[in-house]
Structure formats: structure tokens, C-alpha cells
Amino acid sequence: MLSMKREAELALRVKSLVLEGMEELVKDDGTADDKEWKKVAEVYSRCICDLVAVIADEHSDPERILKGTVAKAKIGYNMIGRKQTEYTK
């Protein structure tokens, strides 16, 4: 069973990645492709759904769900970072 401390650590990691990603989105100078940002928004939306599912106790294995959510948040963050690098070259 997942401890409340571990659950909180994973949730805070998701929050950190998403906030960093949002900072990059705000810095965007308008050169980014809307289709790519739509993909990032989808990944972050899935993170929200995962977190709600864990909070609502909809899954029997919250640690697995939260680890997957952290992975999704990293993917979204990396997508943003990659786009920023491509557009600033």
C-alpha cells in the first residue's frame, strides 16, 4: 500500500513539472506550432485526470498510477523544452 507521504511526494513532483512547463508556455513568443501545444495540453490534461482518479480512490494501485503520471508530466515538460529549443535556434 502506498504511504500518504510517498503519494504526496509523487503528486508534488507532477505539480513541479507542470508548473515549470507552464512557465515555458508563458515565455513562448508566439512562434510555436499550435498543434504541438495542443499535444502538450493533452498530456497535462491526462495528468489531471490521473490525479483526480487517485484522489477519488478509483484505482487499486495509486502508486503505479502516480508513477505513470510523473512520467506523463516529464513527457509534457520535455515536449515544451524541445519546442522552445527548436524555436530559439
mmCIF file of N, CA and C in Angstrom:
data_model
loop_
_atom_site.group_PDB
_atom_site.id
_atom_site.type_symbol
_atom_site.label_atom_id
_atom_site.label_comp_id
_atom_site.label_asym_id
_atom_site.label_seq_id
_atom_site.Cartn_x
_atom_site.Cartn_y
_atom_site.Cartn_z
ATOM 1 N N MET A 1 0.842 -1.181 0.000
ATOM 2 C CA MET A 1 0.000 0.000 0.000
ATOM 3 C C MET A 1 0.890 1.249 0.000
ATOM 4 N N LEU A 2 0.501 2.222 -0.740
ATOM 5 C CA LEU A 2 1.242 3.474 -0.882
ATOM 6 C C LEU A 2 1.042 4.340 0.355
ATOM 7 N N SER A 3 2.158 4.815 0.901
ATOM 8 C CA SER A 3 2.038 5.691 2.064
ATOM 9 C C SER A 3 1.581 7.071 1.618
ATOM 10 N N MET A 4 0.948 7.761 2.531
ATOM 11 C CA MET A 4 0.473 9.108 2.223
ATOM 12 C C MET A 4 1.648 10.020 1.880
ATOM 13 N N LYS A 5 2.797 9.818 2.544
ATOM 14 C CA LYS A 5 3.971 10.638 2.274
ATOM 15 C C LYS A 5 4.455 10.411 0.847
ATOM 16 N N ARG A 6 4.540 9.159 0.431
ATOM 17 C CA ARG A 6 5.004 8.831 -0.926
ATOM 18 C C ARG A 6 4.007 9.369 -1.963
ATOM 19 N N GLU A 7 2.735 9.218 -1.688
ATOM 20 C CA GLU A 7 1.695 9.728 -2.583
ATOM 21 C C GLU A 7 1.832 11.239 -2.746
ATOM 22 N N ALA A 8 2.060 11.931 -1.639
ATOM 23 C CA ALA A 8 2.224 13.387 -1.678
ATOM 24 C C ALA A 8 3.485 13.769 -2.452
ATOM 25 N N GLU A 9 4.580 13.019 -2.267
ATOM 26 C CA GLU A 9 5.822 13.299 -2.987
ATOM 27 C C GLU A 9 5.614 13.181 -4.497
ATOM 28 N N LEU A 10 4.934 12.127 -4.922
ATOM 29 C CA LEU A 10 4.698 11.937 -6.352
ATOM 30 C C LEU A 10 3.790 13.032 -6.901
ATOM 31 N N ALA A 11 2.751 13.374 -6.155
ATOM 32 C CA ALA A 11 1.836 14.429 -6.607
ATOM 33 C C ALA A 11 2.566 15.770 -6.697
ATOM 34 N N LEU A 12 3.435 16.054 -5.732
ATOM 35 C CA LEU A 12 4.197 17.301 -5.769
ATOM 36 C C LEU A 12 5.186 17.318 -6.930
ATOM 37 N N ARG A 13 5.710 16.173 -7.297
ATOM 38 C CA ARG A 13 6.610 16.098 -8.459
ATOM 39 C C ARG A 13 5.838 16.433 -9.738
ATOM 40 N N VAL A 14 4.638 15.912 -9.861
ATOM 41 C CA VAL A 14 3.799 16.237 -11.020
ATOM 42 C C VAL A 14 3.550 17.740 -11.047
ATOM 43 N N LYS A 15 3.189 18.299 -9.911
ATOM 44 C CA LYS A 15 2.920 19.739 -9.825
ATOM 45 C C LYS A 15 4.142 20.544 -10.258
ATOM 46 N N SER A 16 5.308 20.167 -9.781
ATOM 47 C CA SER A 16 6.535 20.876 -10.117
ATOM 48 C C SER A 16 6.807 20.859 -11.617
ATOM 49 N N LEU A 17 6.683 19.687 -12.225
ATOM 50 C CA LEU A 17 6.925 19.577 -13.662
ATOM 51 C C LEU A 17 5.923 20.398 -14.467
ATOM 52 N N VAL A 18 4.671 20.345 -14.067
ATOM 53 C CA VAL A 18 3.641 21.082 -14.796
ATOM 54 C C VAL A 18 3.847 22.591 -14.635
ATOM 55 N N LEU A 19 4.194 23.046 -13.432
ATOM 56 C CA LEU A 19 4.437 24.479 -13.230
ATOM 57 C C LEU A 19 5.631 24.962 -14.049
ATOM 58 N N GLU A 20 6.692 24.164 -14.089
ATOM 59 C CA GLU A 20 7.849 24.537 -14.910
ATOM 60 C C GLU A 20 7.457 24.595 -16.383
ATOM 61 N N GLY A 21 6.653 23.638 -16.802
ATOM 62 C CA GLY A 21 6.182 23.647 -18.182
ATOM 63 C C GLY A 21 5.323 24.856 -18.487
ATOM 64 N N MET A 22 4.475 25.234 -17.534
ATOM 65 C CA MET A 22 3.626 26.405 -17.729
ATOM 66 C C MET A 22 4.465 27.670 -17.847
ATOM 67 N N GLU A 23 5.546 27.748 -17.085
ATOM 68 C CA GLU A 23 6.435 28.906 -17.197
ATOM 69 C C GLU A 23 7.005 29.013 -18.602
ATOM 70 N N GLU A 24 7.372 27.886 -19.175
ATOM 71 C CA GLU A 24 7.895 27.877 -20.540
ATOM 72 C C GLU A 24 6.814 28.285 -21.538
ATOM 73 N N LEU A 25 5.587 27.827 -21.310
ATOM 74 C CA LEU A 25 4.486 28.215 -22.199
ATOM 75 C C LEU A 25 4.275 29.725 -22.177
ATOM 76 N N VAL A 26 4.362 30.317 -21.000
ATOM 77 C CA VAL A 26 4.164 31.766 -20.864
ATOM 78 C C VAL A 26 5.269 32.530 -21.581
ATOM 79 N N LYS A 27 6.477 31.972 -21.592
ATOM 80 C CA LYS A 27 7.603 32.623 -22.254
ATOM 81 C C LYS A 27 7.512 32.552 -23.776
ATOM 82 N N ASP A 28 6.661 31.676 -24.293
ATOM 83 C CA ASP A 28 6.532 31.474 -25.734
ATOM 84 C C ASP A 28 6.292 32.800 -26.437
ATOM 85 N N ASP A 29 7.051 33.047 -27.499
ATOM 86 C CA ASP A 29 6.936 34.319 -28.223
ATOM 87 C C ASP A 29 5.961 34.244 -29.401
ATOM 88 N N GLY A 30 5.140 33.207 -29.429
ATOM 89 C CA GLY A 30 4.145 33.088 -30.492
ATOM 90 C C GLY A 30 4.624 32.341 -31.711
ATOM 91 N N THR A 31 5.838 31.826 -31.689
ATOM 92 C CA THR A 31 6.352 31.118 -32.852
ATOM 93 C C THR A 31 6.054 29.625 -32.811
ATOM 94 N N ALA A 32 5.550 29.137 -31.688
ATOM 95 C CA ALA A 32 5.285 27.708 -31.550
ATOM 96 C C ALA A 32 4.075 27.290 -32.374
ATOM 97 N N ASP A 33 4.112 26.060 -32.818
ATOM 98 C CA ASP A 33 3.042 25.465 -33.600
ATOM 99 C C ASP A 33 1.881 25.095 -32.673
ATOM 100 N N ASP A 34 0.685 25.585 -33.000
ATOM 101 C CA ASP A 34 -0.485 25.309 -32.160
ATOM 102 C C ASP A 34 -0.749 23.815 -32.023
ATOM 103 N N LYS A 35 -0.476 23.043 -33.038
ATOM 104 C CA LYS A 35 -0.701 21.596 -32.988
ATOM 105 C C LYS A 35 0.185 20.958 -31.914
ATOM 106 N N GLU A 36 1.414 21.405 -31.814
ATOM 107 C CA GLU A 36 2.329 20.868 -30.808
ATOM 108 C C GLU A 36 1.880 21.264 -29.401
ATOM 109 N N TRP A 37 1.440 22.506 -29.222
ATOM 110 C CA TRP A 37 0.978 22.927 -27.902
ATOM 111 C C TRP A 37 -0.288 22.177 -27.514
ATOM 112 N N LYS A 38 -1.097 21.824 -28.494
ATOM 113 C CA LYS A 38 -2.308 21.043 -28.218
ATOM 114 C C LYS A 38 -1.922 19.678 -27.649
ATOM 115 N N LYS A 39 -0.847 19.090 -28.164
ATOM 116 C CA LYS A 39 -0.371 17.802 -27.646
ATOM 117 C C LYS A 39 0.089 17.938 -26.204
ATOM 118 N N VAL A 40 0.785 19.027 -25.908
ATOM 119 C CA VAL A 40 1.243 19.268 -24.537
ATOM 120 C C VAL A 40 0.031 19.427 -23.610
ATOM 121 N N ALA A 41 -0.957 20.175 -24.045
ATOM 122 C CA ALA A 41 -2.161 20.370 -23.238
ATOM 123 C C ALA A 41 -2.859 19.037 -22.981
ATOM 124 N N GLU A 42 -2.865 18.162 -23.968
ATOM 125 C CA GLU A 42 -3.481 16.849 -23.788
ATOM 126 C C GLU A 42 -2.734 16.037 -22.728
ATOM 127 N N VAL A 43 -1.406 16.053 -22.785
ATOM 128 C CA VAL A 43 -0.610 15.306 -21.804
ATOM 129 C C VAL A 43 -0.891 15.829 -20.400
ATOM 130 N N TYR A 44 -0.903 17.150 -20.230
ATOM 131 C CA TYR A 44 -1.164 17.724 -18.916
ATOM 132 C C TYR A 44 -2.601 17.451 -18.462
ATOM 133 N N SER A 45 -3.535 17.431 -19.386
ATOM 134 C CA SER A 45 -4.921 17.102 -19.039
ATOM 135 C C SER A 45 -5.028 15.669 -18.541
ATOM 136 N N ARG A 46 -4.284 14.781 -19.152
ATOM 137 C CA ARG A 46 -4.267 13.388 -18.685
ATOM 138 C C ARG A 46 -3.679 13.286 -17.279
ATOM 139 N N CYS A 47 -2.687 14.127 -16.997
ATOM 140 C CA CYS A 47 -2.116 14.167 -15.642
ATOM 141 C C CYS A 47 -3.192 14.550 -14.630
ATOM 142 N N ILE A 48 -3.978 15.536 -14.966
ATOM 143 C CA ILE A 48 -5.052 15.977 -14.069
ATOM 144 C C ILE A 48 -6.038 14.843 -13.836
ATOM 145 N N CYS A 49 -6.424 14.158 -14.899
ATOM 146 C CA CYS A 49 -7.365 13.045 -14.767
ATOM 147 C C CYS A 49 -6.799 11.948 -13.873
ATOM 148 N N ASP A 50 -5.514 11.647 -14.037
ATOM 149 C CA ASP A 50 -4.871 10.639 -13.187
ATOM 150 C C ASP A 50 -4.905 11.054 -11.724
ATOM 151 N N LEU A 51 -4.562 12.308 -11.451
ATOM 152 C CA LEU A 51 -4.545 12.781 -10.067
ATOM 153 C C LEU A 51 -5.936 12.730 -9.447
ATOM 154 N N VAL A 52 -6.933 13.102 -10.199
ATOM 155 C CA VAL A 52 -8.307 13.043 -9.697
ATOM 156 C C VAL A 52 -8.699 11.594 -9.415
ATOM 157 N N ALA A 53 -8.304 10.683 -10.288
ATOM 158 C CA ALA A 53 -8.622 9.266 -10.081
ATOM 159 C C ALA A 53 -7.993 8.744 -8.788
ATOM 160 N N VAL A 54 -6.777 9.168 -8.506
ATOM 161 C CA VAL A 54 -6.118 8.734 -7.270
ATOM 162 C C VAL A 54 -6.812 9.344 -6.055
ATOM 163 N N ILE A 55 -7.099 10.633 -6.126
ATOM 164 C CA ILE A 55 -7.764 11.304 -5.005
ATOM 165 C C ILE A 55 -9.135 10.694 -4.743
ATOM 166 N N ALA A 56 -9.856 10.372 -5.809
ATOM 167 C CA ALA A 56 -11.194 9.794 -5.686
ATOM 168 C C ALA A 56 -11.153 8.299 -5.387
ATOM 169 N N ASP A 57 -9.933 7.752 -5.276
ATOM 170 C CA ASP A 57 -9.740 6.340 -4.951
ATOM 171 C C ASP A 57 -10.407 5.423 -5.978
ATOM 172 N N GLU A 58 -10.237 5.752 -7.245
ATOM 173 C CA GLU A 58 -10.828 4.964 -8.326
ATOM 174 C C GLU A 58 -9.952 3.784 -8.754
ATOM 175 N N HIS A 59 -8.712 3.734 -8.271
ATOM 176 C CA HIS A 59 -7.793 2.675 -8.678
ATOM 177 C C HIS A 59 -7.243 1.956 -7.454
ATOM 178 N N SER A 60 -6.973 0.673 -7.624
ATOM 179 C CA SER A 60 -6.459 -0.116 -6.513
ATOM 180 C C SER A 60 -4.949 0.029 -6.340
ATOM 181 N N ASP A 61 -4.266 0.611 -7.326
ATOM 182 C CA ASP A 61 -2.813 0.751 -7.247
ATOM 183 C C ASP A 61 -2.404 2.204 -7.505
ATOM 184 N N PRO A 62 -2.614 3.079 -6.524
ATOM 185 C CA PRO A 62 -2.318 4.500 -6.737
ATOM 186 C C PRO A 62 -0.847 4.791 -7.008
ATOM 187 N N GLU A 63 0.072 4.000 -6.453
ATOM 188 C CA GLU A 63 1.493 4.255 -6.700
ATOM 189 C C GLU A 63 1.825 4.080 -8.174
ATOM 190 N N ARG A 64 1.293 3.034 -8.788
ATOM 191 C CA ARG A 64 1.526 2.810 -10.216
ATOM 192 C C ARG A 64 0.944 3.957 -11.036
ATOM 193 N N ILE A 65 -0.256 4.372 -10.679
ATOM 194 C CA ILE A 65 -0.898 5.486 -11.400
ATOM 195 C C ILE A 65 -0.068 6.756 -11.244
ATOM 196 N N LEU A 66 0.381 7.058 -10.031
ATOM 197 C CA LEU A 66 1.146 8.278 -9.810
ATOM 198 C C LEU A 66 2.507 8.233 -10.492
ATOM 199 N N LYS A 67 3.144 7.081 -10.514
ATOM 200 C CA LYS A 67 4.417 6.968 -11.234
ATOM 201 C C LYS A 67 4.199 7.222 -12.723
ATOM 202 N N GLY A 68 3.103 6.697 -13.265
ATOM 203 C CA GLY A 68 2.767 6.960 -14.666
ATOM 204 C C GLY A 68 2.463 8.431 -14.907
ATOM 205 N N THR A 69 1.837 9.061 -13.932
ATOM 206 C CA THR A 69 1.511 10.480 -14.045
ATOM 207 C C THR A 69 2.778 11.324 -14.045
ATOM 208 N N VAL A 70 3.735 10.960 -13.212
ATOM 209 C CA VAL A 70 5.017 11.668 -13.216
ATOM 210 C C VAL A 70 5.675 11.514 -14.590
ATOM 211 N N ALA A 71 5.623 10.322 -15.141
ATOM 212 C CA ALA A 71 6.209 10.089 -16.473
ATOM 213 C C ALA A 71 5.520 10.960 -17.521
ATOM 214 N N LYS A 72 4.193 11.055 -17.461
ATOM 215 C CA LYS A 72 3.454 11.902 -18.404
ATOM 216 C C LYS A 72 3.844 13.366 -18.242
ATOM 217 N N ALA A 73 3.965 13.811 -17.004
ATOM 218 C CA ALA A 73 4.354 15.208 -16.752
ATOM 219 C C ALA A 73 5.744 15.484 -17.305
ATOM 220 N N LYS A 74 6.661 14.515 -17.171
ATOM 221 C CA LYS A 74 8.005 14.669 -17.734
ATOM 222 C C LYS A 74 7.949 14.757 -19.251
ATOM 223 N N ILE A 75 7.094 13.937 -19.854
ATOM 224 C CA ILE A 75 6.938 13.968 -21.316
ATOM 225 C C ILE A 75 6.456 15.348 -21.750
ATOM 226 N N GLY A 76 5.427 15.866 -21.073
ATOM 227 C CA GLY A 76 4.922 17.200 -21.411
ATOM 228 C C GLY A 76 5.985 18.263 -21.243
ATOM 229 N N TYR A 77 6.718 18.187 -20.141
ATOM 230 C CA TYR A 77 7.782 19.157 -19.898
ATOM 231 C C TYR A 77 8.852 19.067 -20.983
ATOM 232 N N ASN A 78 9.243 17.854 -21.326
ATOM 233 C CA ASN A 78 10.259 17.675 -22.366
ATOM 234 C C ASN A 78 9.767 18.160 -23.724
ATOM 235 N N MET A 79 8.481 17.972 -24.006
ATOM 236 C CA MET A 79 7.925 18.473 -25.263
ATOM 237 C C MET A 79 8.047 19.989 -25.316
ATOM 238 N N ILE A 80 7.767 20.647 -24.215
ATOM 239 C CA ILE A 80 7.862 22.103 -24.163
ATOM 240 C C ILE A 80 9.303 22.546 -24.321
ATOM 241 N N GLY A 81 10.194 21.909 -23.590
ATOM 242 C CA GLY A 81 11.614 22.251 -23.672
ATOM 243 C C GLY A 81 12.165 22.063 -25.060
ATOM 244 N N ARG A 82 11.772 21.000 -25.708
ATOM 245 C CA ARG A 82 12.229 20.718 -27.073
ATOM 246 C C ARG A 82 11.699 21.781 -28.027
ATOM 247 N N LYS A 83 10.447 22.153 -27.867
ATOM 248 C CA LYS A 83 9.866 23.174 -28.751
ATOM 249 C C LYS A 83 10.558 24.512 -28.532
ATOM 250 N N GLN A 84 10.825 24.868 -27.284
ATOM 251 C CA GLN A 84 11.497 26.132 -27.012
ATOM 252 C C GLN A 84 12.865 26.147 -27.676
ATOM 253 N N THR A 85 13.601 25.039 -27.577
ATOM 254 C CA THR A 85 14.942 24.955 -28.174
ATOM 255 C C THR A 85 14.864 25.075 -29.679
ATOM 256 N N GLU A 86 13.895 24.390 -30.294
ATOM 257 C CA GLU A 86 13.763 24.428 -31.757
ATOM 258 C C GLU A 86 13.471 25.837 -32.241
ATOM 259 N N TYR A 87 12.633 26.572 -31.524
ATOM 260 C CA TYR A 87 12.229 27.886 -31.982
ATOM 261 C C TYR A 87 13.237 28.977 -31.645
ATOM 262 N N THR A 88 14.173 28.682 -30.766
ATOM 263 C CA THR A 88 15.164 29.696 -30.408
ATOM 264 C C THR A 88 16.475 29.501 -31.146
ATOM 265 N N LYS A 89 16.568 28.523 -32.005
ATOM 266 C CA LYS A 89 17.797 28.299 -32.786
ATOM 267 C C LYS A 89 17.957 29.356 -33.830
#
